[in-house]
Every structure is written in structure tokens, then in C-alpha cells.
CSV table of C-alpha atoms in Angstrom, one decimal:
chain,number,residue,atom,x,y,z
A,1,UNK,CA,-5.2,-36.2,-42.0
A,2,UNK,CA,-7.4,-33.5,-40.4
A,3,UNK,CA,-7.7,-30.4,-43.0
A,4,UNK,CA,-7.5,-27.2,-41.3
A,5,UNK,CA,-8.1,-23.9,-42.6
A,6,UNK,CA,-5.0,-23.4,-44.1
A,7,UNK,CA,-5.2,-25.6,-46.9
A,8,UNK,CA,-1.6,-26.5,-46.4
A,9,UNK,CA,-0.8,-29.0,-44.4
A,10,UNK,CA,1.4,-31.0,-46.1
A,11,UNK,CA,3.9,-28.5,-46.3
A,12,UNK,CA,3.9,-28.1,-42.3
A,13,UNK,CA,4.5,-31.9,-42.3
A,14,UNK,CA,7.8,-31.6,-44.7
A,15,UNK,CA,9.5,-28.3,-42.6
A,16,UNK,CA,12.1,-29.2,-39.8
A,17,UNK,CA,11.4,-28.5,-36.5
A,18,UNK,CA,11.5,-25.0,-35.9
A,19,UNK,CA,13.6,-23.3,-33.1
A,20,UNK,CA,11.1,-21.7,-30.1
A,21,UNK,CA,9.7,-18.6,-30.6
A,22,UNK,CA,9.0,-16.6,-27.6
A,23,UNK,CA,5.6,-15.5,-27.5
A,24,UNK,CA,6.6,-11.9,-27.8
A,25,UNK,CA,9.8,-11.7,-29.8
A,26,UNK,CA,11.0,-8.1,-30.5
A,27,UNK,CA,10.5,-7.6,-34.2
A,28,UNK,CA,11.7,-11.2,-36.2
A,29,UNK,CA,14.2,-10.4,-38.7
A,30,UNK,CA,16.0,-12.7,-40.7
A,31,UNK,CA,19.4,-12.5,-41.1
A,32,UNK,CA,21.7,-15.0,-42.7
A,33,UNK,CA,19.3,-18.0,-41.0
A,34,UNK,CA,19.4,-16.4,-37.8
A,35,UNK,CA,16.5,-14.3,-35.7
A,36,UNK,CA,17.5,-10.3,-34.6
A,37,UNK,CA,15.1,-8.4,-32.4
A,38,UNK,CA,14.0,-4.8,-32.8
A,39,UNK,CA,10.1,-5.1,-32.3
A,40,UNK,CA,7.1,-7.2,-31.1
A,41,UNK,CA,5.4,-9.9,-32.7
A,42,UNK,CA,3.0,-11.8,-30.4
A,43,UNK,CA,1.7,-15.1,-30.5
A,44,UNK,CA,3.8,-16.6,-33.4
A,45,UNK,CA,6.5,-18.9,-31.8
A,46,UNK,CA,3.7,-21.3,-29.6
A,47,UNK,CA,1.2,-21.2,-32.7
A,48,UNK,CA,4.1,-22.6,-35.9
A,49,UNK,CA,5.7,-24.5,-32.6
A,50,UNK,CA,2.2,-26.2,-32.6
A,51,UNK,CA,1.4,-26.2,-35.8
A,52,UNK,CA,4.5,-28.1,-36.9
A,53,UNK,CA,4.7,-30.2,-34.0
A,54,UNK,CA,1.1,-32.0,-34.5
A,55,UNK,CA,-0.3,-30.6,-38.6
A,56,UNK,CA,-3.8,-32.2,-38.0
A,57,UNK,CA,-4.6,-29.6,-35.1
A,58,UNK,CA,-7.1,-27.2,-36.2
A,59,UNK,CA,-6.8,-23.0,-35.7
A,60,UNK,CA,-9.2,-23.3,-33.1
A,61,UNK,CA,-7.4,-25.4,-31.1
A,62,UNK,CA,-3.7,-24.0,-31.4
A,63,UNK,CA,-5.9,-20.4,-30.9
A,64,UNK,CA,-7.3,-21.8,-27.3
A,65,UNK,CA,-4.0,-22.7,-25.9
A,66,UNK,CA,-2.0,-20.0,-27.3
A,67,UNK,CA,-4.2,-17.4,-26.3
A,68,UNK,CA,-4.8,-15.5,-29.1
A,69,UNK,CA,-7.7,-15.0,-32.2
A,70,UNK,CA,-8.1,-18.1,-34.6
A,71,UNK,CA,-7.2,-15.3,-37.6
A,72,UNK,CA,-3.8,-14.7,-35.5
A,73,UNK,CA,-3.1,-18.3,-35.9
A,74,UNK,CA,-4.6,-18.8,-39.3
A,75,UNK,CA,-2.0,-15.8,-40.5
A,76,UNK,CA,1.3,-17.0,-38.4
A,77,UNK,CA,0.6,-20.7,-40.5
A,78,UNK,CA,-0.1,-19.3,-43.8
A,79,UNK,CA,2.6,-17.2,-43.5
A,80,UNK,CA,5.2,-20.0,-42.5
A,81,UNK,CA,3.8,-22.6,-45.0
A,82,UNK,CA,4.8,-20.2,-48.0
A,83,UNK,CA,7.6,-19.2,-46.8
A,84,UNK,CA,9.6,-21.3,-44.2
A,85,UNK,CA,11.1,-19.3,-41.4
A,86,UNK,CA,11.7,-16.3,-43.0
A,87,UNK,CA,8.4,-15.6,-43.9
A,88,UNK,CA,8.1,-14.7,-40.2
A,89,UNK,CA,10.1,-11.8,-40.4
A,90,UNK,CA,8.6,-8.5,-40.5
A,91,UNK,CA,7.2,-7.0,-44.2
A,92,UNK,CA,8.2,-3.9,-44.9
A,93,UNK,CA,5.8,-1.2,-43.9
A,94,UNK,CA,4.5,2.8,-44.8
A,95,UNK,CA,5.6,5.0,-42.5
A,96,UNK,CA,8.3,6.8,-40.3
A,97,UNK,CA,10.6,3.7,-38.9
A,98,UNK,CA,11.6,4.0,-35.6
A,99,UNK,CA,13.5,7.0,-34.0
A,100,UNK,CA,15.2,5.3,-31.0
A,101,UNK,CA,16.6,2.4,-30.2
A,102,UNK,CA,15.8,-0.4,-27.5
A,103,UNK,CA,19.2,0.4,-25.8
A,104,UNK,CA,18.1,4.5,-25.7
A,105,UNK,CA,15.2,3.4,-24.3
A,106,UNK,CA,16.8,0.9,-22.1
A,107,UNK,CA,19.2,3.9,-20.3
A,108,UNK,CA,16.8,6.6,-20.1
A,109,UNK,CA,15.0,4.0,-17.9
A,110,UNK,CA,18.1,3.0,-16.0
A,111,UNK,CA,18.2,7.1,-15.3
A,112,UNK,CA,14.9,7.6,-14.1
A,113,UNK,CA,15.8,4.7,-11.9
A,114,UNK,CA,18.7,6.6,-10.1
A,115,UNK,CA,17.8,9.8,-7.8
A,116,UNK,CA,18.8,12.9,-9.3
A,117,UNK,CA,21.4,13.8,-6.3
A,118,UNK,CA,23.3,10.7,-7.9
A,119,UNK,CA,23.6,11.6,-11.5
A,120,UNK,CA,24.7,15.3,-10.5
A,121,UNK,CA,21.6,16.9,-11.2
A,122,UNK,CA,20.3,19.3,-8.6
A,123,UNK,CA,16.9,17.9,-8.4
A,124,UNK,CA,14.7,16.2,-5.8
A,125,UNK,CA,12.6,13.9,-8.2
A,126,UNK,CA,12.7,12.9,-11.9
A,127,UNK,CA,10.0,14.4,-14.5
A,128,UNK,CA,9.6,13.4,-17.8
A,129,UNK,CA,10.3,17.1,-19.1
A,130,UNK,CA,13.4,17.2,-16.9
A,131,UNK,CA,14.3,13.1,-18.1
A,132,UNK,CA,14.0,14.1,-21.8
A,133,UNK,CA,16.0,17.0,-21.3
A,134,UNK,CA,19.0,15.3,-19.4
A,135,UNK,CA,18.6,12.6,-22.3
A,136,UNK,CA,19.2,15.5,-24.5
A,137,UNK,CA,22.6,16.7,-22.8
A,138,UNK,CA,24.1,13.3,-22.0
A,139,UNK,CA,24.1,12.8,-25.7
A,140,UNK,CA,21.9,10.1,-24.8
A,141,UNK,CA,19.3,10.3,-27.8
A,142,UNK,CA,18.4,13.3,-30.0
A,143,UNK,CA,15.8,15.8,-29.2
A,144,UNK,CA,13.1,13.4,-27.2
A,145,UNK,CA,9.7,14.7,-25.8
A,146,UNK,CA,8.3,14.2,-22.6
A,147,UNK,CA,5.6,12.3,-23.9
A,148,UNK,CA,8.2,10.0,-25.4
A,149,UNK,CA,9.8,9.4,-21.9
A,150,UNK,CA,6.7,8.9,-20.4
A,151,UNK,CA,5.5,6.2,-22.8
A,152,UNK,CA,8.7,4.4,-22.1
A,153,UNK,CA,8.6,4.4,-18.2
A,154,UNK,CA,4.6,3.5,-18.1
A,155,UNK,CA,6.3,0.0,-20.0
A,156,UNK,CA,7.9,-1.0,-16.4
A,157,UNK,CA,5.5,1.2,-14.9
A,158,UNK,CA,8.1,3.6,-13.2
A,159,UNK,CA,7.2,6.5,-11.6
A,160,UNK,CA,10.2,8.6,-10.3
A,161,UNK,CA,8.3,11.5,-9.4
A,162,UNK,CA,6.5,9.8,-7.0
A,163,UNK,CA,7.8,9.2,-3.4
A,164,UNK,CA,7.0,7.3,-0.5
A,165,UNK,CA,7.9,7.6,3.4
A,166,UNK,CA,9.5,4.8,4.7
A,167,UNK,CA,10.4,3.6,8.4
A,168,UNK,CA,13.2,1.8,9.0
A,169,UNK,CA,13.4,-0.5,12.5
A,170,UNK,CA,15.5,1.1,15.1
A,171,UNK,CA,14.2,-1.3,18.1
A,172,UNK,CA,16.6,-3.8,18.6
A,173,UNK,CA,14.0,-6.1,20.2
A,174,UNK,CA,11.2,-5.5,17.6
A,175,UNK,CA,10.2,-8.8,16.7
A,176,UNK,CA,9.4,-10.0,20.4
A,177,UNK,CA,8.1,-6.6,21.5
A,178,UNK,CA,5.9,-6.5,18.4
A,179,UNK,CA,4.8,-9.9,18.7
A,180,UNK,CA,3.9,-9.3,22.3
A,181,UNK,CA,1.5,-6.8,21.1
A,182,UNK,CA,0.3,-8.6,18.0
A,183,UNK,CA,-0.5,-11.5,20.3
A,184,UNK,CA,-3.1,-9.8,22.5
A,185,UNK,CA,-4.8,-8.3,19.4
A,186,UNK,CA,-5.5,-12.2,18.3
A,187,UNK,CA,-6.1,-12.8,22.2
A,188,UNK,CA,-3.2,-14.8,23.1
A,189,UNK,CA,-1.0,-14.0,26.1
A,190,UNK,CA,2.7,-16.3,26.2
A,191,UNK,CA,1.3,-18.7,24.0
A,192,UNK,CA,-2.1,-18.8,25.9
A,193,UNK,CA,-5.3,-18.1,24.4
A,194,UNK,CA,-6.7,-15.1,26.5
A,195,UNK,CA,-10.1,-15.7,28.3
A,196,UNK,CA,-13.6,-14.0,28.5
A,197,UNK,CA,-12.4,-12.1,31.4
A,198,UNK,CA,-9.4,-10.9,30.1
A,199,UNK,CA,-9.6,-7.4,28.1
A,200,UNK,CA,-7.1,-5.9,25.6
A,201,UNK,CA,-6.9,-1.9,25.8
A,202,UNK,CA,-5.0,-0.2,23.2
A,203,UNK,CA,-4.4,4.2,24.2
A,204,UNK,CA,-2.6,6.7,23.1
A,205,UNK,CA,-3.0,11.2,23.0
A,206,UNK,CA,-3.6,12.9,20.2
A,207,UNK,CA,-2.0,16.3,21.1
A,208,UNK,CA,-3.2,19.8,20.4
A,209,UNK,CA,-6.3,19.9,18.5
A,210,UNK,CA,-6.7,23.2,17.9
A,211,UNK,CA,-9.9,25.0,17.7
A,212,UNK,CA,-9.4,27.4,14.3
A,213,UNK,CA,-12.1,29.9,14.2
A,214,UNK,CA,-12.4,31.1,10.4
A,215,UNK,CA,-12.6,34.5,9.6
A,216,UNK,CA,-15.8,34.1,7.0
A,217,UNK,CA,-18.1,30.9,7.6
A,218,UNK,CA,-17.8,27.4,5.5
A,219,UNK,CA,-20.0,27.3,2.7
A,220,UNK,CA,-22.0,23.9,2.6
A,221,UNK,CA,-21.3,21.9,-0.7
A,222,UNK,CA,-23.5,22.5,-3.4
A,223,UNK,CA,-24.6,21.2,-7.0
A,224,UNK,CA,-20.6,20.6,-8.8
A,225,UNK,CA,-19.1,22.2,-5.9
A,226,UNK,CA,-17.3,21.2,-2.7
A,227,UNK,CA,-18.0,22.6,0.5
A,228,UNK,CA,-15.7,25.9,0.8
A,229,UNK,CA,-13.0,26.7,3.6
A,230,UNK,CA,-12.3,29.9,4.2
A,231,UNK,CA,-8.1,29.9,4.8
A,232,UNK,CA,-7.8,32.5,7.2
A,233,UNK,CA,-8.6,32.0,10.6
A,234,UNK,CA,-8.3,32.8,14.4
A,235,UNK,CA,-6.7,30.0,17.1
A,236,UNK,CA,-8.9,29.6,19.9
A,237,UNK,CA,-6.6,27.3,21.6
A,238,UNK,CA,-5.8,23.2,21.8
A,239,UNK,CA,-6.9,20.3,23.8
A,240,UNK,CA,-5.3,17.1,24.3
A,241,UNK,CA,-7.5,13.9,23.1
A,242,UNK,CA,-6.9,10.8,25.0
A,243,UNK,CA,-8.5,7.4,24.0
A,244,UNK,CA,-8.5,4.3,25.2
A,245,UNK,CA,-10.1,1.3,22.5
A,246,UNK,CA,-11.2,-2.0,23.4
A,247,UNK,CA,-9.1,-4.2,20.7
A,248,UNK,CA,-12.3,-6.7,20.9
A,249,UNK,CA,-15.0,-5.0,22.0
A,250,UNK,CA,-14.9,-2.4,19.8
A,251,UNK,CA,-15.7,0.7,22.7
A,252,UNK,CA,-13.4,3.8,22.7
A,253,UNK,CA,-13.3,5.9,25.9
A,254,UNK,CA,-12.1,9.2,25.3
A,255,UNK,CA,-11.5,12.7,27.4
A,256,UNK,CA,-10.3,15.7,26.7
A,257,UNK,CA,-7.2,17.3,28.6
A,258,UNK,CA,-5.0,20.4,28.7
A,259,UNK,CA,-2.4,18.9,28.2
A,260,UNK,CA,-0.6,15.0,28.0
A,261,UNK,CA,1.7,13.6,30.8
A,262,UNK,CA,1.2,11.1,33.2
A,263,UNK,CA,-1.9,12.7,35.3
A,264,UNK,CA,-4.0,12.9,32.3
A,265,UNK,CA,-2.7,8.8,31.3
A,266,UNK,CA,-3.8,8.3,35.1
A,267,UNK,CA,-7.3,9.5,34.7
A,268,UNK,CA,-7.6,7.8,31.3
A,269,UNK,CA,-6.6,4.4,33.2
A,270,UNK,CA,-9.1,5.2,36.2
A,271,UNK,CA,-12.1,6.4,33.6
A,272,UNK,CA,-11.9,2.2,32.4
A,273,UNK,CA,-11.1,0.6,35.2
A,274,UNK,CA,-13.8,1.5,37.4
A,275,UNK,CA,-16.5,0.6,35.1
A,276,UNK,CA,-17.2,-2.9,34.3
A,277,UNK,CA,-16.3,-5.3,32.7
A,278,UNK,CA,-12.8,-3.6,33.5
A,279,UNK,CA,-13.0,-3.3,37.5
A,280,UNK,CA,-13.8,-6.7,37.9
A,281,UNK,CA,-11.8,-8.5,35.3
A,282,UNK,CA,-9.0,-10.8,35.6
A,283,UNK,CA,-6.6,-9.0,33.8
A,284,UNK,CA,-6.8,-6.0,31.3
A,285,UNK,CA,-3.6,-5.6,29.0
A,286,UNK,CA,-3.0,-1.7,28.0
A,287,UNK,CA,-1.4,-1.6,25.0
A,288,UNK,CA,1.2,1.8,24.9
A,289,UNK,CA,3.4,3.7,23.0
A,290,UNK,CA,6.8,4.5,24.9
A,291,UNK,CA,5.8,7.8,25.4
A,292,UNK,CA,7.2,10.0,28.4
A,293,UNK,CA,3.6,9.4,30.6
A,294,UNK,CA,4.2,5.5,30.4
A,295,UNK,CA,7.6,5.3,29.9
A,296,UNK,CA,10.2,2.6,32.0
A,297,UNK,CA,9.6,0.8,34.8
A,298,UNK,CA,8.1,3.6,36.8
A,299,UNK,CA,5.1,3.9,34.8
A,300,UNK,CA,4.2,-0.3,35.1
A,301,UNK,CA,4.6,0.2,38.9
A,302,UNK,CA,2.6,2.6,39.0
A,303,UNK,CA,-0.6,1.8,37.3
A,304,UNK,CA,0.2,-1.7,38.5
A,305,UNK,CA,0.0,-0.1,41.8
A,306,UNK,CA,-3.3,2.2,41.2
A,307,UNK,CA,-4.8,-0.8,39.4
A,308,UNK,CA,-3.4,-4.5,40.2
A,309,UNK,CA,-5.2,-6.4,37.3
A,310,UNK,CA,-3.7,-3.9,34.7
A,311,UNK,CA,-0.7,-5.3,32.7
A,312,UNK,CA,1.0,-2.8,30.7
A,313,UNK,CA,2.1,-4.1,27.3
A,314,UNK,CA,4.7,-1.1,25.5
A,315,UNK,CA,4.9,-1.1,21.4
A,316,UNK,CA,8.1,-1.3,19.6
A,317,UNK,CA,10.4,1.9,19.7
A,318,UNK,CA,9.5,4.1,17.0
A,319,UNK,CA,5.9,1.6,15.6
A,320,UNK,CA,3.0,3.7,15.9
A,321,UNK,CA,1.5,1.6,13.7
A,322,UNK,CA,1.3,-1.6,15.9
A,323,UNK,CA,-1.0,0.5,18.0
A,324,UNK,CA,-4.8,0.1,17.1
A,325,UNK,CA,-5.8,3.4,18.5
A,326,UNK,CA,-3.6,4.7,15.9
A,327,UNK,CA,-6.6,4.1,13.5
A,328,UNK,CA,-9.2,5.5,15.2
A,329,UNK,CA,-7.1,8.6,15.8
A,330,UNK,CA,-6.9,9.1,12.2
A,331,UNK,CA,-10.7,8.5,11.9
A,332,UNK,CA,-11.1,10.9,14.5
A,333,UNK,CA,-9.1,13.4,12.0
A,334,UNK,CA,-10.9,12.8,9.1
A,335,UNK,CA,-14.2,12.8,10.3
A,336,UNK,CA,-14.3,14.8,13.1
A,337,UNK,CA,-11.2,17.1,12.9
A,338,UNK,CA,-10.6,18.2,9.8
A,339,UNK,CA,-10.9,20.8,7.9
A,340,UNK,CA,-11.0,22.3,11.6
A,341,UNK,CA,-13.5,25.0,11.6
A,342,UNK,CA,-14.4,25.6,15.3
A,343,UNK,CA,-15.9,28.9,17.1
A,344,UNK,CA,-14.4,27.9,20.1
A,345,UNK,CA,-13.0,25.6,22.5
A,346,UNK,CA,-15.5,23.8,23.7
A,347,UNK,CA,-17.6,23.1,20.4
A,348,UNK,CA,-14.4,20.8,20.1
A,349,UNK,CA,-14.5,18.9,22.9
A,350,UNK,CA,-18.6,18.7,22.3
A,351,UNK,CA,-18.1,17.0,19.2
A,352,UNK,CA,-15.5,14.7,19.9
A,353,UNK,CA,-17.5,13.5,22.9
A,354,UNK,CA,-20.5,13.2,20.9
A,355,UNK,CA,-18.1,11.4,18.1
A,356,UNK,CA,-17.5,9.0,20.4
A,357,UNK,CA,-21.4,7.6,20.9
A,358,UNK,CA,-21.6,8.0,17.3
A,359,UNK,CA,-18.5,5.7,16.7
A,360,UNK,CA,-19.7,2.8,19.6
A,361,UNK,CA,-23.0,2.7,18.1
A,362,UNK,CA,-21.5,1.1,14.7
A,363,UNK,CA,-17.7,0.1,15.0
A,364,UNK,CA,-16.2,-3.4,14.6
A,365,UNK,CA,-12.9,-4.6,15.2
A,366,UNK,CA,-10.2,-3.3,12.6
A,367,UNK,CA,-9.1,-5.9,10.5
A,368,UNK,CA,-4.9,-6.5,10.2
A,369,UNK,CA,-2.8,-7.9,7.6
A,370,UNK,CA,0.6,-9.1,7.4
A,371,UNK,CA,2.9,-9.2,4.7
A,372,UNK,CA,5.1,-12.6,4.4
A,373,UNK,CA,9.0,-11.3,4.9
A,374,UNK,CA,10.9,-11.6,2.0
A,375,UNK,CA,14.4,-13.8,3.2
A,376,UNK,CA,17.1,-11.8,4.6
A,377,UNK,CA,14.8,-9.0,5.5
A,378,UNK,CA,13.9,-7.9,9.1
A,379,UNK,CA,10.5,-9.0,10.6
A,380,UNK,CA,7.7,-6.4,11.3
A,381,UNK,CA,3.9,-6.2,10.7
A,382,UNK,CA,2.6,-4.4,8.1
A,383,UNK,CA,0.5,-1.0,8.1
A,384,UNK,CA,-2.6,-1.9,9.7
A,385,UNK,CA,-6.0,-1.7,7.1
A,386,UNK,CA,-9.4,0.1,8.3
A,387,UNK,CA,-11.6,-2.2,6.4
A,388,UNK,CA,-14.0,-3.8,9.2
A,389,UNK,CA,-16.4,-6.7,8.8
A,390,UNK,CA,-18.8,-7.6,11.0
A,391,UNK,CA,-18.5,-10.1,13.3
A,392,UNK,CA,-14.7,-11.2,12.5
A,393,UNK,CA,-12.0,-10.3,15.3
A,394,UNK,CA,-8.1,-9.3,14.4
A,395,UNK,CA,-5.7,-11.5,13.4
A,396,UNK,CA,-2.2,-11.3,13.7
A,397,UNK,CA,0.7,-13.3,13.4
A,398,UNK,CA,4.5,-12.6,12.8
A,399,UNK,CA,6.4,-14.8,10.1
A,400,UNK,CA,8.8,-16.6,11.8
């Protein structure tokens, strides 16, 4: 028989097959024959599972499947071949034994995972202070500290002060008004891939950028310190930003507007038309919100009208997000907009036109994902990502 560094083989030979141990069983006690759980001891079910199962294996081996150190191994079979199974159970210890118990912990987590408004308390959002002390009064546990609480909740990694907006679907016809849209952005058209003549135009208005003049100029940032915004400042009015983005081609147009309605969307429109490839193309697809200056049927007869080889293509109700524009309007805010320091007017307008070259120079195409839908949950595409690599187009597809 293969000696391994036990020195006790023989022993693991004569024991009767042991009962699984899971590989982190809450602190082995033996009681009367049987296993209770109050605490962790890793590793030791697989490796005297192992070790009783096939005696000639070395530590090294049992080590490399169990995933744990050879010395782990080497300690779980010593331990079992002097003492049988309760040998495993935990030796006593120096100091203070536990304060709480695993069902304490187990309902201040099931607390932190109600809202507040639920329980009765007049709260918004969980802390841990405001946890321990609820603990407190409910009779729950003793006196607890909020460190306490929050070691418990970083366990199942919960978070209750933490929130997140959600949007819920209120378009009845989402799923084939969305996959309208996602279709053109992996150029397909009714099941038809789209050809080189045939453009995809996503638009939209960014309303009233303001022009805030600051009362003390922005200090540039410096050696450990960030460029300083003074918070007081004087409006110098707003302008409307309109955009149009070429899904593929990467190209924005832009203008700037008093204000958004269905003039301004007009003028947009004519600005790409007229130049090529645009004027002469089979047909370009807008892409649009369902916004009052391209809303209903009036609005496709009348660019179809101004333009014939536009198709208008309208978003879901209430799914900004399925609107690529969308992203570069929130470039356009962080890079361009904020933290809004203008002296006027028309240094805004300056600098988003000259924004615009900058962006055309260097842009590729956004790239999308889709999360798989989970069964019994409605279909929808997910947030859009701004990661861009070159030379790769969109691609979109809605689970069926």
C-alpha cells in the first residue's frame, strides 16, 4: 500500500464509510453520533471522504482536487485517524465565544432586505447605524454595532442604502417597435439585410443648454487638486441641440436652435438630406423618439413628403435608451457641457459645433449588448454600453 504522510493508513482502511461533509460545514459538533452546525470548517468533508474512500492516495493528490493546502489535508486525516468522526468537531478554543447567533444574523439580514416604509420605520433607506439600532428595539439581539451589521450584510453582499432607478415597460407594442429599431442598428429592414445605399439616422434634441456665466473664473487643476467651479453664477440664456448620428457611419450632424418643435426637426432632416450620400440614397431610416415634432402619422407624411426616400422609424413609448443618439448626447454632457461655465451664448454654440469635428475625426460605432430574458419576464434591450472598437458595427438582437 502507498504510505502517505500520515503514517496511518491502516486505520483509514478499518473506519466505516463516513457520511458527506459539505465543504464548508458551520462549525462540526458532535453530539450523541450526530453533526450540529454553529461555524465554518472548510475543506474537511471531500478530503476524509477521499481519504477513506481510496487510503493509498497521497496529501497531494486529495490537496489538488479538494482545493485546498496539502497541510489542510494532512491535519483533517490525522485528526480523523486518531479519533474517528468526532475528532472532527471543533477543540475548544481561548477567547470570547460568539455573541449572536446564526438565526440573529439570519433576521437582521431578512430586515435589511425589506424597505423601511414596510417594517413601520419612517425611513427612506437602511444604514447599518439605523439596522443595529432597530435590532436593538425589536428585541432582536442585544446591543449590536454597526460595524457588526455591516460585516453580516457584506456576507450576501447587501447593500440597502443603495438604490437604483428602474423603468418599467408601459408600450404595449414594445417588443416589435423595439425590434424594429434594433433591426436597423444591425442593418436589417423586415428580415432583409439593409444595402450600401441604405442609411440608418438615429436624432433626437437635447433641450436648453444653458449658458451659466460664473461669477469668479474656473481655476485650472493643479498638483493634488481638481480644477475649481465657482457655484454662483449668471444665466445667459439656452439653446436647443439637435443631432442627427449615422448608426454606421459614425458622422453626427448637429445645429443649434431656439427652441425644439417640428421647424427645427425639419431643418435637422433638410441639413442631411441634401448632402450625400443622403440625397441620393435609396432609403434613409430616421430613427425617433415619440416626441411632439415627430409624433403620429402627421409627422411620417410630412417628412415623407419633404423627403420621399426618408422612412421614419419611432422608438418604443417611454425607451430613450433604444435611441443611439442618446449616447452621444450624454458624451456631449460630459465633455462638452458640463460643469457649464460659459460667458455667453454663443461660446456655446461655438464649442458644440467645433465638438462635433472633434468627435467625426475619431468616433466608431457604439457597441450594444443584450441581456438574455429571464422566463416569465417581459422582452426589452438592455442599457446601451459606450465601449467602441474599431472597425466592428452594432449588433442587436431581441431574445425571442
Amino acid at each position: 500500500m502507498r504510505s502517505t504522510s500520515t503514517d496511518r493508513p491502516a486505520c483509514l482502511a478499518c473506519c466505516h464509510r463516513l457520511p458527506y461533509i459539505p465543504d464548508r460545514l458551520t462549525k462540526a459538533t458532535v453530539e450523541e453520533g450526530g453533526l450540529r452546525s454553529q461555524d465554518s470548517v472548510p475543506g474537511q468533508g471531500p478530503v476524509t471522504d477521499r481519504a477513506h474512500g481510496d487510503p493509498g492516495r497521497s496529501n497531494a493528490q486529495i490537496a489538488g482536487e479538494v482545493g485546498v493546502y496539502v497541510d489542510t489535508v494532512r491535519t483533517w486525516r490525522g485528526r480523523f485517524a486518531d479519533g474517528g468522526l468526532p475528532a472532527l468537531a471543533d477543540r475548544k478554543r481561548s477567547g470570547r465565544p460568539a455573541r449572536f447567533t446564526s438565526v440573529q444574523v439570519a433576521e437582521a439580514k431578512a430586515l435589511a432586505c425589506q424597505l423601511p416604509a414596510e417594517t413601520g420605520v419612517p425611513l427612506a433607506r437602511w444604514s447599518c447605524p439605523e439596522l443595529a439600532a432597530e435590532l436593538t428595539s425589536r428585541g432582536v439581539t442585544d446591543t449590536v454595532s454597526a460595524s457588526t451589521v455591516r460585516r453580516w450584510l457584506r456576507q450576501d453582499v447587501l447593500k440597502p442604502w443603495q438604490f437604483q432607478s428602474w423603468i418599467f415597460i408601459r408600450d404595449p407594442d414594445f417588443r416589435a417597435n423595439a425590434q424594429r429599431v434594433l433591426d436597423l442598428y444591425a442593418r436589417t429592414y423586415e428580415g432583409e439585410p439593409l444595402g450600401g445605399d441604405e442609411y440608418v439616422v438615429s436624432s433626437d434634441e437635447k433641450t436648453s443648454i444653458q449658458a451659466r456665466c460664473r461669477c469668479h473664473p474656473a481655476l485650472a487643476p493643479g498638483r493634488a487638486r481638481a480644477m475649481r467651479v465657482n457655484h454662483t453664477y449668471g444665466r445667459g440664456g439656452a439653446v436647443a441641440y439637435l443631432a442627427a448620428y449615422d448608426a454606421h457611419r459614425t458622422k453626427v450632424f448637429g445645429r443649434c436652435e431656439v427652441t425644439t418643435g417640428i421647424a427645427p426637426f425639419m431643418a435637422l432632416v433638410e441639413q442631411v438630406m441634401t448632402t450625400e450620400p443622403y440625397a441620393s440614397a435609396r432609403p434613409v431610416f430616421w430613427i425617433v423618439d415619440n416626441g411632439s415634432s415627430h409624433r403620429e402619422k402627421k409627422a411620417i407624411d410630412r417628412l415623407t413628403k419633404a423627403f420621399p426616400n426618408a422612412v421614419m422609424a419611432r422608438t418604443p413609448v417611454h425607451a430613450p435608451w433604444t435611441n443611439q443618439v442618446e449616447i452621444f448626447f450624454s458624451i456631449v454632457q460630459r465633455k462638452v457641457v458640463s460643469p457649464n461655465d460659459f460667458t455667453h451664448l454663443p461660446q456655446v454654440r461655438d464649442r458644440l459645433r467645433a465638438f462635433e469635428g472633434r468627435y467625426n475625426a475619431a468616433a466608431q460605432p457604439f457597441q450594444w449588448k443584450v441581456h438574455h430574458l429571464r422566463p416569465g419576464r417581459s422582452a426589452g434591450p438592455a442599457r446601451p454600453t459606450h465601449n467602441c472598437r474599431p472597425n466592428q458595427e452594432s449588433s442587436i438582437a431581441l431574445t425571442a
